[in-house]
Amino acid sequence: MEHHVDERKSACATGANQGGSVSHLLPKEIQQQIERHPCYSKQAHQYARMHLPVAPACNIQCNYCNRKYDCSNESRPGVVSHLVDPHGALKQFRAIKKRAPNLTVVGIAGPGDALANPKATFSALKLIREADPTAQLCISTNGLMLAEYASELAAHGVHHLTITINTIDPHVAAKIYPWVYYDHQRLRGLAAAERLISNQLAGLEAAAKLGMLVKVNTVLIPGINDQHIAALSDAVKARGALLHNIMPLISAAEHGTYFGMTGQRGPTEAELTNARNASGQFMAQMTHCQQCRADAVGTLGGCGSEASDDTPATADKLVRVAVATNGEPLLSTHFGHARQFEIYQFDQASGQFYLLERRQVAQYCSGASECPEEENDKQALFNTISDCQIVLSARIGISPWRTLEQMGVTPNVDFAYQAISDALQRLARQQQPSQPQESNDEVCHY
Amino acid sequence: MKYAITEQCVGCHACALVCPNNAVFADPDKPQQFMIHPRRCTGCENQYDTPQCATICPVETAIVDELMIAVNPIGSLTGIVPLHVGRAQ
Ligand code: SF4
Ligand code: SF4
């Protein structure tokens, strides 16, 4: 959605200020391990990652999250949007891997908490690992159950772990977490805060000892945890965390979160920079995170998302193709029914399409009864793919067809019910220039 | 005391994962609506101090007891007071 794309841009801009990479602060061996992981390294942008939404349940409540809607702070799509079971996840993985050979990283980040759904999480990890032993597996968690499952995670080959820790001060945490579910009880207030923090720190320590690369995410909430960042960074570093990713609070009132409803604002650029500097005394900072959702697929942008801004939609050279899909390997989705678009970018050097990302859309039409009349919704749908030159779908209505054409996006239904990978190959062949073209931008294909 | 799930449910699966008696299942026609099997639900009596489904459920008024009283009334989980809830919808 539009909102999503905007975040990408702003995240890119903040990343760009920070220059090259965080890795000069890390030992060489670890640098090598993270350099192919797009969530850890800015240099890893040509590698794609995929998050499998297999973990719906959560065991804590954060004041920046509303379980009814998509959460923009944690990596959470709405609980109901795209849940898959572990076998469905494997299918998705296989389908994407076929079309995106650059897919190296597979993670579980929600939509709830990976470790509040241990069965689904571990069974998905096992299936993916069997299907592709080279896939790098990663997990995001709030840390409540991490100490309990750290060794099982290691045994399943999980190498990269992200824990969201917002503070190590229980009085501060009590303002962020109204309750946690632990040991069959709903704890509230300070009891909840103390339990969560001690479990997070114990889990972090256990995971680091097992050799996992641990990144800590912190949502920066001005007036609440912004004065406590150095202490937090010091404490997590001491327990073996490698990277710190401080993200700005997103708290629009319409998300219906506690912070949204109470008018809690997000940090300014200056507050964010101060916090990152405070943490930077202790730990390497990660600044290119785009707060990706639990069902995110794709590369983290970088060069590509900047370049796209100056690519005119009318360019005669095809760059991007949007594929309307609800997750099937065949091109069987009606344009108006697409819940998401997979965006593929043509790579001149290899003559192939690579998966750039998957974009969610508000549905334009879900049957006669519940067609949203809002012009905004339709506009959001079109905006989702306005930077693409071709959009593939099984079918499309005449009026969206005209709108797309006016935007310079060509609708194409020639490949209806064929495999998406075949369609992309055929399009790629049409892209091959008769003579090899000079390209000055080998560094940034996308 | 037995419990039931209302239409407020968002289908997050949490209750189904913690129910000790496998009493929670998703409505086959509506995957985001969970239901409690009235015969299988024991109210967690003799197992836990509190009904586990309602102890983890993140959504206010989604779980009710036999008298249709919400175990987690509005405001009890999110701290968002009713006035604001009204405005949000
Ligand atoms: S009260 Fe206990 S037995 Fe009944 S549905 Fe809830 S968790 Fe299951
Ligand atoms: S925990 Fe609550 S919201 Fe989640 S599925 Fe159960 S009843 Fe529905």
Coordinates of C-alpha atoms in Angstrom, one line a residue, chain A:
Chain A
M1 CA 0.0 0.0 0.0
E2 CA 0.9 3.6 -0.3
H3 CA 1.7 3.8 3.3
H4 CA 4.1 0.9 3.0
V5 CA 5.9 2.5 0.0
D6 CA 6.3 5.7 1.9
E7 CA 8.0 4.0 4.8
R8 CA 10.4 2.4 2.4
K9 CA 11.5 5.7 1.0
S10 CA 11.9 7.4 4.4
A11 CA 13.8 4.4 5.7
C12 CA 16.0 4.6 2.7
A13 CA 16.7 8.2 3.3
T14 CA 17.7 7.7 6.9
G15 CA 19.9 4.8 5.9
A16 CA 21.7 6.9 3.3
N17 CA 22.8 9.5 5.9
Q18 CA 24.7 6.9 7.7
G19 CA 27.0 6.2 4.9
G20 CA 28.3 2.7 4.2
S21 CA 27.9 -0.1 6.7
V22 CA 27.9 -1.1 10.2
S23 CA 30.3 -3.9 9.7
H24 CA 33.5 -2.2 10.5
L25 CA 32.5 -2.6 14.1
L26 CA 32.1 -6.4 13.8
P27 CA 34.6 -9.2 13.7
K28 CA 35.5 -10.4 10.3
E29 CA 33.9 -13.9 10.7
I30 CA 30.6 -12.3 11.7
Q31 CA 30.8 -9.8 8.9
Q32 CA 30.9 -12.7 6.4
Q33 CA 27.9 -14.4 8.0
I34 CA 25.8 -11.3 7.8
E35 CA 26.8 -9.9 4.5
R36 CA 24.3 -12.1 2.6
H37 CA 21.5 -11.3 5.0
P38 CA 19.5 -8.2 3.9
C39 CA 18.0 -7.6 7.3
Y40 CA 21.5 -7.2 8.8
S41 CA 23.7 -5.8 6.1
K42 CA 23.1 -2.9 3.8
Q43 CA 25.5 -4.6 1.3
A44 CA 23.1 -7.6 1.1
H45 CA 20.4 -5.9 -0.9
Q46 CA 20.7 -8.1 -3.9
Y47 CA 19.7 -11.0 -1.8
A48 CA 16.0 -11.5 -1.2
R49 CA 14.4 -12.5 2.0
M50 CA 11.0 -13.9 2.7
H51 CA 9.0 -13.9 5.8
L52 CA 6.6 -16.7 6.4
P53 CA 3.4 -15.7 8.2
V54 CA 2.9 -18.9 10.2
A55 CA 2.8 -17.6 13.7
P56 CA -0.6 -15.9 14.5
A57 CA -0.7 -15.9 18.3
C58 CA 1.0 -13.5 20.5
N59 CA 1.7 -13.7 24.2
I60 CA 2.2 -10.1 25.1
Q61 CA 0.4 -6.8 24.4
C62 CA 2.4 -3.8 23.2
N63 CA 0.9 -0.3 23.3
Y64 CA 1.9 0.3 19.7
C65 CA 0.1 -2.7 18.4
N66 CA -3.6 -3.4 17.8
R67 CA -4.3 -7.1 17.1
K68 CA -7.2 -6.2 14.8
Y69 CA -5.1 -4.3 12.3
D70 CA -1.7 -4.4 10.7
C71 CA 0.9 -3.3 13.1
S72 CA 3.4 -0.9 11.6
N73 CA 6.0 -1.2 14.4
E74 CA 6.5 -4.9 14.8
S75 CA 6.7 -6.9 11.7
R76 CA 3.0 -7.7 11.7
P77 CA 0.4 -7.9 9.1
G78 CA -3.1 -8.1 10.5
V79 CA -3.7 -11.5 12.0
V80 CA -6.2 -12.5 9.4
S81 CA -4.5 -11.2 6.3
H82 CA -2.2 -14.0 5.0
L83 CA -1.8 -16.7 7.5
V84 CA -0.4 -19.9 6.2
D85 CA 0.2 -23.3 7.8
P86 CA 3.8 -24.8 7.7
H87 CA 3.0 -26.8 4.5
G88 CA 1.5 -23.7 2.9
A89 CA 4.6 -21.8 3.9
L90 CA 6.8 -24.5 2.2
K91 CA 4.7 -24.2 -1.0
Q92 CA 5.1 -20.4 -0.9
F93 CA 8.8 -20.7 -0.4
R94 CA 9.2 -23.2 -3.3
A95 CA 7.1 -21.0 -5.6
I96 CA 9.1 -17.8 -4.8
K97 CA 12.4 -19.6 -4.9
K98 CA 11.7 -20.8 -8.4
R99 CA 11.1 -17.2 -9.5
A100 CA 13.7 -15.6 -7.3
P101 CA 16.9 -17.5 -7.2
N102 CA 18.4 -14.7 -5.1
L103 CA 16.1 -15.7 -2.2
T104 CA 18.6 -16.6 0.6
V105 CA 16.8 -15.7 3.8
V106 CA 13.7 -17.2 5.2
G107 CA 12.3 -15.8 8.4
I108 CA 9.4 -16.1 10.8
A109 CA 8.3 -12.9 12.3
G110 CA 4.6 -13.2 13.0
P111 CA 2.0 -12.0 12.6
G112 CA 2.1 -12.7 16.3
D113 CA 5.2 -14.0 18.0
A114 CA 7.2 -16.8 16.5
L115 CA 7.8 -18.4 19.8
A116 CA 4.2 -18.1 21.0
N117 CA 3.5 -20.6 18.2
P118 CA 6.3 -23.1 18.7
K119 CA 4.7 -25.9 16.8
A120 CA 4.0 -24.0 13.6
T121 CA 7.3 -22.2 13.8
F122 CA 9.5 -25.2 14.3
S123 CA 7.6 -27.3 11.8
A124 CA 8.0 -24.5 9.1
L125 CA 11.7 -24.2 9.9
K126 CA 12.1 -27.9 9.5
L127 CA 10.3 -28.1 6.2
I128 CA 12.2 -25.2 4.7
R129 CA 15.5 -26.5 5.9
E130 CA 14.8 -29.9 4.3
A131 CA 13.8 -28.2 1.0
D132 CA 16.8 -25.9 0.9
P133 CA 19.6 -26.6 3.3
T134 CA 21.4 -23.4 2.2
A135 CA 18.5 -21.1 3.2
Q136 CA 19.4 -18.9 6.1
L137 CA 16.7 -19.2 8.7
C138 CA 15.8 -16.3 11.0
I139 CA 13.3 -15.6 13.8
S140 CA 11.9 -12.4 15.3
T141 CA 10.6 -12.6 18.8
N142 CA 9.6 -10.4 21.7
G143 CA 11.8 -12.7 23.8
L144 CA 9.3 -13.8 26.4
M145 CA 9.8 -17.5 25.5
L146 CA 13.3 -17.3 24.1
A147 CA 15.2 -18.8 27.0
E148 CA 13.0 -21.8 26.8
Y149 CA 13.4 -22.4 23.0
A150 CA 16.9 -21.1 22.3
S151 CA 18.5 -24.5 22.0
E152 CA 15.7 -25.9 19.9
L153 CA 16.1 -22.9 17.6
A154 CA 19.8 -23.6 17.3
A155 CA 19.1 -27.3 16.6
H156 CA 16.8 -26.2 13.8
G157 CA 19.6 -24.3 12.2
V158 CA 18.4 -20.8 13.1
H159 CA 21.4 -18.5 12.8
H160 CA 19.9 -15.0 12.9
L161 CA 17.7 -13.9 15.7
T162 CA 16.0 -10.6 16.3
I163 CA 14.6 -9.6 19.7
T164 CA 12.5 -6.6 20.2
I165 CA 13.6 -5.1 23.5
N166 CA 12.4 -1.6 24.2
T167 CA 13.8 -1.0 27.6
I168 CA 15.5 -2.8 30.5
D169 CA 13.7 -0.7 33.1
P170 CA 10.5 -2.3 34.4
H171 CA 9.0 1.1 35.2
V172 CA 9.4 2.1 31.6
A173 CA 8.3 -1.2 30.3
A174 CA 5.1 -1.0 32.3
K175 CA 4.2 2.0 30.2
I176 CA 4.8 0.0 27.0
Y177 CA 3.3 -3.4 27.8
P178 CA 0.0 -3.6 29.6
W179 CA 0.2 -7.4 30.1
V180 CA 2.1 -10.5 29.2
Y181 CA 0.8 -14.1 29.3
Y182 CA 3.3 -16.3 31.0
D183 CA 3.1 -19.6 32.9
H184 CA -0.7 -19.7 32.4
Q185 CA -1.3 -16.3 34.0
R186 CA -1.9 -12.9 32.6
L187 CA 0.6 -10.7 34.4
R188 CA 0.1 -6.9 34.5
G189 CA 1.9 -3.8 35.4
L190 CA 5.4 -4.2 37.0
A191 CA 5.0 -7.9 37.4
A192 CA 4.5 -8.2 33.6
A193 CA 7.4 -5.8 32.9
E194 CA 9.8 -7.5 35.2
R195 CA 9.0 -11.0 33.8
L196 CA 9.4 -9.8 30.2
I197 CA 12.7 -8.0 30.7
S198 CA 14.3 -10.8 32.7
N199 CA 13.2 -13.4 30.1
Q200 CA 14.4 -11.2 27.2
L201 CA 17.8 -10.8 28.7
A202 CA 18.2 -14.4 29.7
G203 CA 17.0 -15.5 26.2
L204 CA 19.4 -13.1 24.5
E205 CA 22.3 -14.5 26.5
A206 CA 21.4 -18.1 25.8
A207 CA 21.0 -17.5 22.1
A208 CA 24.3 -15.6 21.9
K209 CA 26.1 -18.4 23.7
L210 CA 24.7 -20.9 21.2
G211 CA 26.3 -18.9 18.5
M212 CA 23.3 -17.1 17.0
L213 CA 23.7 -13.6 15.6
V214 CA 21.4 -11.5 17.7
K215 CA 20.0 -8.2 16.6
V216 CA 18.0 -6.1 19.0
N217 CA 15.1 -4.0 17.7
T218 CA 13.9 -1.0 19.8
V219 CA 10.9 1.1 19.0
L220 CA 11.8 4.6 20.0
I221 CA 9.0 6.3 21.9
P222 CA 9.7 9.8 22.9
G223 CA 9.1 10.6 26.6
I224 CA 8.9 6.9 27.4
N225 CA 12.1 5.1 26.5
D226 CA 14.2 7.6 24.7
Q227 CA 16.3 8.6 27.7
H228 CA 17.1 5.0 28.5
I229 CA 18.7 3.9 25.2
A230 CA 22.4 3.9 26.4
A231 CA 21.6 1.7 29.4
L232 CA 19.6 -0.7 27.1
S233 CA 22.4 -0.9 24.6
D234 CA 25.0 -1.5 27.2
A235 CA 23.0 -4.3 28.8
V236 CA 22.2 -6.1 25.6
K237 CA 25.7 -5.7 24.2
A238 CA 27.0 -7.3 27.5
R239 CA 24.8 -10.3 26.8
G240 CA 26.0 -10.8 23.3
A241 CA 23.8 -8.8 21.0
L242 CA 25.6 -7.7 17.8
L243 CA 23.5 -5.0 16.3
H244 CA 21.0 -2.5 17.4
N245 CA 18.2 -1.3 15.2
I246 CA 16.4 1.7 16.7
M247 CA 13.1 2.3 14.8
P248 CA 10.8 5.3 15.1
L249 CA 7.4 4.7 16.7
I250 CA 4.6 4.7 14.2
S251 CA 1.4 5.7 16.0
A252 CA -1.3 7.0 13.7
A253 CA -4.6 7.3 15.6
E254 CA -6.4 5.3 12.9
H255 CA -4.4 2.2 13.7
G256 CA -6.4 2.1 17.0
T257 CA -3.4 1.4 19.2
Y258 CA -3.1 2.7 22.7
F259 CA -0.3 5.0 21.7
G260 CA -2.3 6.1 18.6
M261 CA -5.4 6.8 20.7
T262 CA -3.5 8.7 23.4
G263 CA -1.7 10.9 21.0
Q264 CA 1.7 9.6 21.7
R265 CA 3.9 11.0 19.0
G266 CA 6.8 9.4 17.1
P267 CA 10.3 10.7 17.4
T268 CA 11.8 13.5 15.3
E269 CA 14.8 12.8 13.1
A270 CA 16.9 14.5 15.8
E271 CA 15.6 12.3 18.5
L272 CA 16.2 9.3 16.4
T273 CA 19.8 10.4 15.7
N274 CA 20.4 11.1 19.4
A275 CA 19.2 7.6 20.3
R276 CA 21.3 6.0 17.7
N277 CA 24.3 7.9 18.8
A278 CA 23.7 7.0 22.5
S279 CA 23.5 3.3 21.5
G280 CA 26.4 3.7 19.1
Q281 CA 28.9 4.0 21.9
F282 CA 28.2 0.4 22.6
M283 CA 27.0 -1.3 19.5
A284 CA 26.9 -1.2 15.8
Q285 CA 23.7 0.5 14.6
M286 CA 21.5 -0.7 11.8
T287 CA 19.7 2.1 10.1
H288 CA 18.3 0.6 6.9
C289 CA 15.5 -1.4 8.4
Q290 CA 12.2 -0.8 6.7
Q291 CA 10.0 -2.3 9.5
C292 CA 9.0 -5.1 7.1
R293 CA 5.9 -7.0 7.7
A294 CA 5.6 -10.6 8.7
D295 CA 4.7 -11.6 5.2
A296 CA 7.3 -9.4 3.5
V297 CA 9.0 -10.8 0.5
G298 CA 11.8 -9.2 -1.5
T299 CA 14.9 -7.2 -1.4
L300 CA 15.2 -4.3 1.0
G301 CA 15.4 -1.8 -1.8
G302 CA 18.5 0.3 -1.4
C303 CA 19.6 1.3 -4.9
G304 CA 16.4 0.2 -6.5
S305 CA 13.9 2.1 -4.5
E306 CA 15.9 5.3 -5.0
A307 CA 16.3 4.7 -8.7
S308 CA 12.7 4.0 -9.2
D309 CA 11.8 7.6 -8.3
D310 CA 13.3 9.0 -11.4
T311 CA 12.2 6.2 -13.7
P312 CA 9.5 7.7 -15.8
A313 CA 6.5 5.4 -16.1
T314 CA 6.5 5.9 -19.8
A315 CA 10.1 4.6 -20.3
D316 CA 10.2 2.5 -23.4
K317 CA 12.6 0.1 -21.8
L318 CA 10.7 -2.4 -19.6
V319 CA 12.0 -2.3 -16.0
R320 CA 9.3 -3.6 -13.7
V321 CA 6.5 -6.0 -13.9
A322 CA 3.7 -6.3 -11.4
V323 CA 2.0 -9.7 -11.0
A324 CA -1.4 -9.8 -9.4
T325 CA -1.4 -12.8 -7.1
N326 CA -2.9 -14.3 -4.0
G327 CA 0.0 -16.6 -3.6
E328 CA -0.6 -19.2 -6.4
P329 CA 2.1 -20.3 -8.7
L330 CA -0.3 -19.9 -11.7
L331 CA -1.3 -16.5 -12.9
S332 CA -4.9 -17.0 -11.8
T333 CA -5.8 -13.9 -9.9
H334 CA -8.2 -11.3 -11.3
F335 CA -6.7 -7.8 -11.1
G336 CA -9.5 -6.5 -8.9
H337 CA -9.1 -9.5 -6.5
A338 CA -5.4 -9.2 -6.0
R339 CA -4.5 -8.9 -2.4
Q340 CA -0.9 -8.4 -3.3
F341 CA 1.4 -7.7 -6.3
E342 CA 4.7 -9.3 -6.7
I343 CA 7.1 -6.8 -8.3
Y344 CA 9.8 -8.2 -10.6
Q345 CA 12.6 -6.1 -11.9
F346 CA 14.5 -6.9 -15.1
D347 CA 18.2 -7.4 -14.7
Q348 CA 20.0 -6.4 -17.9
A349 CA 23.2 -8.3 -17.0
S350 CA 21.5 -11.7 -16.5
G351 CA 18.6 -11.2 -18.8
Q352 CA 16.2 -12.3 -16.1
F353 CA 13.5 -11.0 -13.9
Y354 CA 14.3 -10.9 -10.2
L355 CA 11.7 -10.6 -7.5
L356 CA 12.1 -7.1 -6.0
E357 CA 9.3 -7.2 -3.4
R358 CA 5.8 -8.1 -2.7
R359 CA 3.3 -5.3 -2.1
Q360 CA 0.1 -5.5 -0.2
V361 CA -3.0 -3.8 -1.4
A362 CA -6.3 -2.9 0.0
Q363 CA -8.7 -5.0 -2.0
Y364 CA -10.4 -3.2 -4.7
C365 CA -13.3 -5.6 -5.1
S366 CA -14.1 -8.7 -3.1
G367 CA -17.5 -9.5 -4.6
A368 CA -20.6 -7.4 -5.2
S369 CA -21.6 -7.2 -1.6
E370 CA -18.6 -5.6 -0.1
C371 CA -17.0 -3.4 -2.8
P372 CA -15.5 -0.5 -1.0
E373 CA -16.9 2.6 -2.6
E374 CA -14.1 4.7 -1.4
E375 CA -12.2 6.3 -4.3
N376 CA -9.1 6.2 -2.0
D377 CA -9.1 2.5 -1.9
K378 CA -9.1 2.3 -5.7
Q379 CA -6.4 4.9 -5.9
A380 CA -4.3 3.1 -3.4
L381 CA -4.5 0.0 -5.6
F382 CA -3.3 1.8 -8.6
N383 CA -0.6 3.7 -6.7
T384 CA 0.7 0.3 -5.5
I385 CA 1.9 -0.5 -9.0
S386 CA 2.3 3.0 -10.6
D387 CA 6.1 2.5 -11.0
C388 CA 5.6 -0.7 -13.1
Q389 CA 5.4 -0.8 -16.9
I390 CA 3.3 -4.0 -17.2
V391 CA 0.9 -5.6 -14.9
L392 CA 0.1 -9.3 -15.3
S393 CA -3.2 -10.7 -14.2
A394 CA -5.6 -13.5 -15.2
R395 CA -8.4 -11.0 -16.1
I396 CA -9.1 -7.3 -15.6
G397 CA -12.2 -5.1 -15.9
I398 CA -12.4 -2.5 -18.7
S399 CA -12.4 0.5 -16.4
P400 CA -9.3 -0.4 -14.4
W401 CA -7.7 -1.3 -17.7
R402 CA -8.3 2.3 -18.9
T403 CA -7.1 3.8 -15.7
L404 CA -3.9 1.8 -15.9
E405 CA -3.2 2.8 -19.5
Q406 CA -3.7 6.4 -18.6
M407 CA -1.0 5.9 -15.9
G408 CA 1.4 4.4 -18.4
V409 CA 1.0 0.9 -17.0
T410 CA 0.1 -1.8 -19.6
P411 CA -2.3 -4.4 -18.4
N412 CA -1.5 -7.9 -19.8
V413 CA -3.7 -10.9 -19.6
D414 CA -1.9 -13.0 -22.3
F415 CA -0.5 -15.4 -19.7
A416 CA -3.7 -16.1 -17.8
Y417 CA -3.5 -19.5 -16.0
Q418 CA 0.1 -20.1 -17.0
A419 CA 2.9 -20.4 -14.5
I420 CA 4.1 -17.0 -13.4
S421 CA 7.7 -18.2 -13.8
D422 CA 7.0 -19.0 -17.5
A423 CA 5.3 -15.7 -18.1
L424 CA 8.3 -13.9 -16.7
Q425 CA 10.7 -15.9 -18.8
R426 CA 8.8 -15.1 -22.0
L427 CA 8.7 -11.4 -21.1
A428 CA 12.4 -11.5 -20.3
R429 CA 13.1 -12.9 -23.7
Q430 CA 11.2 -10.0 -25.3
Q431 CA 13.4 -7.7 -23.3
Q432 CA 16.7 -8.9 -24.6
P433 CA 18.2 -6.1 -26.7
S434 CA 19.4 -7.2 -30.1
Q435 CA 22.9 -5.9 -29.2
P436 CA 24.3 -6.1 -25.8
Q437 CA 23.8 -2.7 -24.1
E438 CA 26.3 -0.8 -22.1
S439 CA 25.3 -0.3 -18.6
N440 CA 27.0 2.0 -16.2
D441 CA 25.3 0.9 -13.1
E442 CA 26.6 -2.6 -12.5
V443 CA 26.8 -1.9 -8.8
C444 CA 23.1 -1.2 -8.5
H445 CA 21.0 -3.5 -10.6
Y446 CA 18.1 -2.9 -8.4

